[in-house]
Each structure stands twice: as C-alpha cells, then as structure tokens.
Amino acid sequence: QVQLVESGGGLVQAGGSLRLSCAASGIGTLMRINAMGWYRLAPGKQRELVATITSSGSTNYANSVQGRFTISRDNAENTLYLQMDSLRPEDTAVYYCNADILNRWTSRRNDYWGQGTQVTVSS
C-alpha cells in the first residue's frame, strides 16, 4: 500500500537549517502522484499549509515561510523535500507530508499523509 515516511526533523537553534524528506513507497506503475505538500501543526495553533508543489513543479508557500523555505520533489524517486533555512522558534511544529495520488486502475484519487516529523527550533 501507499506509505509516506517523513525524516529529517530534529532540534536546531534559531537561524539554523533543516532539510525534511518524504519518501513515498508502494507507488505502482498505474499510480500517479499529483500535488504534494507540507503541513505543520504546533501546540495551541491550527494546522497550517506550509508549501505545495505540483507534478510539474509549480510551488506555493505560506506567507510565514516565504523566502525561507523551499519545496522540491524528485519524481523519479517519489520523494518530496522541504529545505528550511533561517529557522525561527515559531517554526516549531510537527511537519506532515501530504500527497494526492491517482490510481489509474481503480480511477480513485486519494489523499495520503505521513506520520509526521518533529521540528524544534530553540531561541
């Protein structure tokens, strides 16, 4: 089955950088990954869309991370990345990977989520 696994989270000081990865597995030849994105959830705050990227590379960023984060994907490896620079304490959250995947065999389009990876930025 389709599975998304995030990695790369950790503890970093303000101003530092982290690179998150999201590896998608179980992607058969009849399946197509459309848009992918990163979301984050911090204690006491609502879930926030961080960044999205289409299969062709079109990107969208939340205002709070614009200019500091960069989303990218390797379609051949079915992997999503989030390069995070100039990190701030308010970036502290659990970051989740999301993928919109079409199963061409069943004609079903489903939304998949990873388990999340913790990012903690200290002041």
Short mmCIF file of C-alpha atoms in Angstrom, two decimals:
data_model
loop_
_atom_site.label_atom_id
_atom_site.label_comp_id
_atom_site.label_asym_id
_atom_site.label_seq_id
_atom_site.Cartn_x
_atom_site.Cartn_y
_atom_site.Cartn_z
CA GLN A 1 0.00 0.00 0.00
CA VAL A 2 0.98 3.62 -0.35
CA GLN A 3 3.05 4.93 2.51
CA LEU A 4 4.65 8.30 3.14
CA VAL A 5 7.54 8.48 5.57
CA GLU A 6 8.99 11.80 6.71
CA SER A 7 12.50 12.23 8.00
CA GLY A 8 14.99 14.98 8.73
CA GLY A 9 13.35 16.63 11.69
CA GLY A 10 15.23 17.47 14.83
CA LEU A 11 16.40 20.16 17.20
CA VAL A 12 18.11 23.21 15.78
CA GLN A 13 18.96 26.68 17.03
CA ALA A 14 17.29 29.77 15.64
CA GLY A 15 18.86 30.77 12.36
CA GLY A 16 19.81 27.23 11.52
CA SER A 17 18.64 24.95 8.76
CA LEU A 18 17.00 21.58 8.31
CA ARG A 19 16.04 19.54 5.29
CA LEU A 20 12.96 17.37 5.53
CA SER A 21 12.36 14.42 3.26
CA CYS A 22 9.20 12.50 2.47
CA ALA A 23 9.65 9.17 0.75
CA ALA A 24 6.62 7.64 -0.91
CA SER A 25 6.54 3.88 -1.28
CA GLY A 26 4.06 1.46 -2.76
CA ILE A 27 3.63 3.61 -5.85
CA GLY A 28 2.84 1.21 -8.68
CA THR A 29 3.13 1.82 -12.38
CA LEU A 30 -0.61 2.54 -12.59
CA MET A 31 -0.46 5.22 -9.93
CA ARG A 32 0.30 8.87 -10.43
CA ILE A 33 1.33 11.35 -7.78
CA ASN A 34 -0.23 14.70 -8.43
CA ALA A 35 0.32 17.54 -5.98
CA MET A 36 2.35 17.09 -2.80
CA GLY A 37 2.71 19.35 0.16
CA TRP A 38 3.96 20.01 3.64
CA TYR A 39 1.72 20.91 6.55
CA ARG A 40 2.61 21.64 10.13
CA LEU A 41 0.83 21.50 13.44
CA ALA A 42 2.07 23.32 16.51
CA PRO A 43 0.61 23.07 20.03
CA GLY A 44 -2.07 25.69 20.52
CA LYS A 45 -2.20 26.56 16.84
CA GLN A 46 -4.28 25.45 13.89
CA ARG A 47 -2.89 23.26 11.17
CA GLU A 48 -1.05 25.32 8.61
CA LEU A 49 -0.29 24.66 4.98
CA VAL A 50 3.43 25.28 4.61
CA ALA A 51 4.07 24.65 0.94
CA THR A 52 2.75 22.71 -2.03
CA ILE A 53 4.20 21.59 -5.32
CA THR A 54 2.52 20.16 -8.40
CA SER A 55 3.84 17.32 -10.50
CA SER A 56 5.20 19.87 -12.95
CA GLY A 57 6.98 21.89 -10.29
CA SER A 58 4.63 24.79 -9.60
CA THR A 59 5.00 25.87 -5.97
CA ASN A 60 3.01 27.73 -3.37
CA TYR A 61 4.15 28.92 0.05
CA ALA A 62 2.59 30.20 3.21
CA ASN A 63 3.46 33.82 3.88
CA SER A 64 5.11 32.83 7.14
CA VAL A 65 7.77 30.76 5.36
CA GLN A 66 8.08 32.60 2.06
CA GLY A 67 11.70 33.32 1.31
CA ARG A 68 12.99 30.92 3.95
CA PHE A 69 11.67 27.52 2.90
CA THR A 70 11.97 25.75 -0.44
CA ILE A 71 9.84 22.82 -1.50
CA SER A 72 11.02 20.44 -4.20
CA ARG A 73 10.41 16.92 -5.45
CA ASP A 74 12.21 14.14 -7.22
CA ASN A 75 9.57 12.48 -9.36
CA ALA A 76 11.85 9.61 -10.33
CA GLU A 77 12.39 8.73 -6.67
CA ASN A 78 8.89 9.69 -5.48
CA THR A 79 10.43 11.88 -2.84
CA LEU A 80 9.39 15.28 -1.53
CA TYR A 81 11.74 17.72 0.18
CA LEU A 82 11.48 20.84 2.27
CA GLN A 83 14.62 22.89 2.73
CA MET A 84 14.17 25.10 5.77
CA ASP A 85 16.57 27.99 6.29
CA SER A 86 16.66 30.85 8.78
CA LEU A 87 14.55 28.84 11.17
CA ARG A 88 12.69 30.61 13.93
CA PRO A 89 11.23 29.32 17.21
CA GLU A 90 7.75 29.82 15.79
CA ASP A 91 8.57 27.21 13.14
CA THR A 92 8.49 24.58 15.88
CA ALA A 93 5.85 22.02 14.97
CA VAL A 94 5.21 18.54 13.70
CA TYR A 95 5.60 18.59 9.95
CA TYR A 96 3.44 16.31 7.83
CA CYS A 97 3.85 15.21 4.24
CA ASN A 98 0.79 15.00 2.00
CA ALA A 99 0.29 13.52 -1.44
CA ASP A 100 -2.63 13.48 -3.84
CA ILE A 101 -2.39 10.19 -5.70
CA LEU A 102 -4.46 8.87 -8.59
CA ASN A 103 -4.86 5.13 -9.01
CA ARG A 104 -5.40 4.76 -12.73
CA TRP A 105 -6.54 1.17 -12.33
CA THR A 106 -9.38 1.98 -9.93
CA SER A 107 -9.86 5.60 -11.04
CA ARG A 108 -9.63 6.56 -7.39
CA ARG A 109 -7.96 9.72 -6.22
CA ASN A 110 -6.85 9.65 -2.61
CA ASP A 111 -5.11 11.89 -0.14
CA TYR A 112 -2.25 10.30 1.79
CA TRP A 113 -0.43 11.52 4.88
CA GLY A 114 2.83 10.68 6.56
CA GLN A 115 3.27 10.12 10.27
CA GLY A 116 4.95 13.46 10.83
CA THR A 117 8.39 14.55 11.92
CA GLN A 118 9.13 16.88 14.82
CA VAL A 119 10.97 20.12 14.20
CA THR A 120 12.05 22.09 17.25
CA VAL A 121 13.77 25.45 16.97
CA SER A 122 15.37 26.85 20.10
CA SER A 123 15.98 30.52 20.73
#
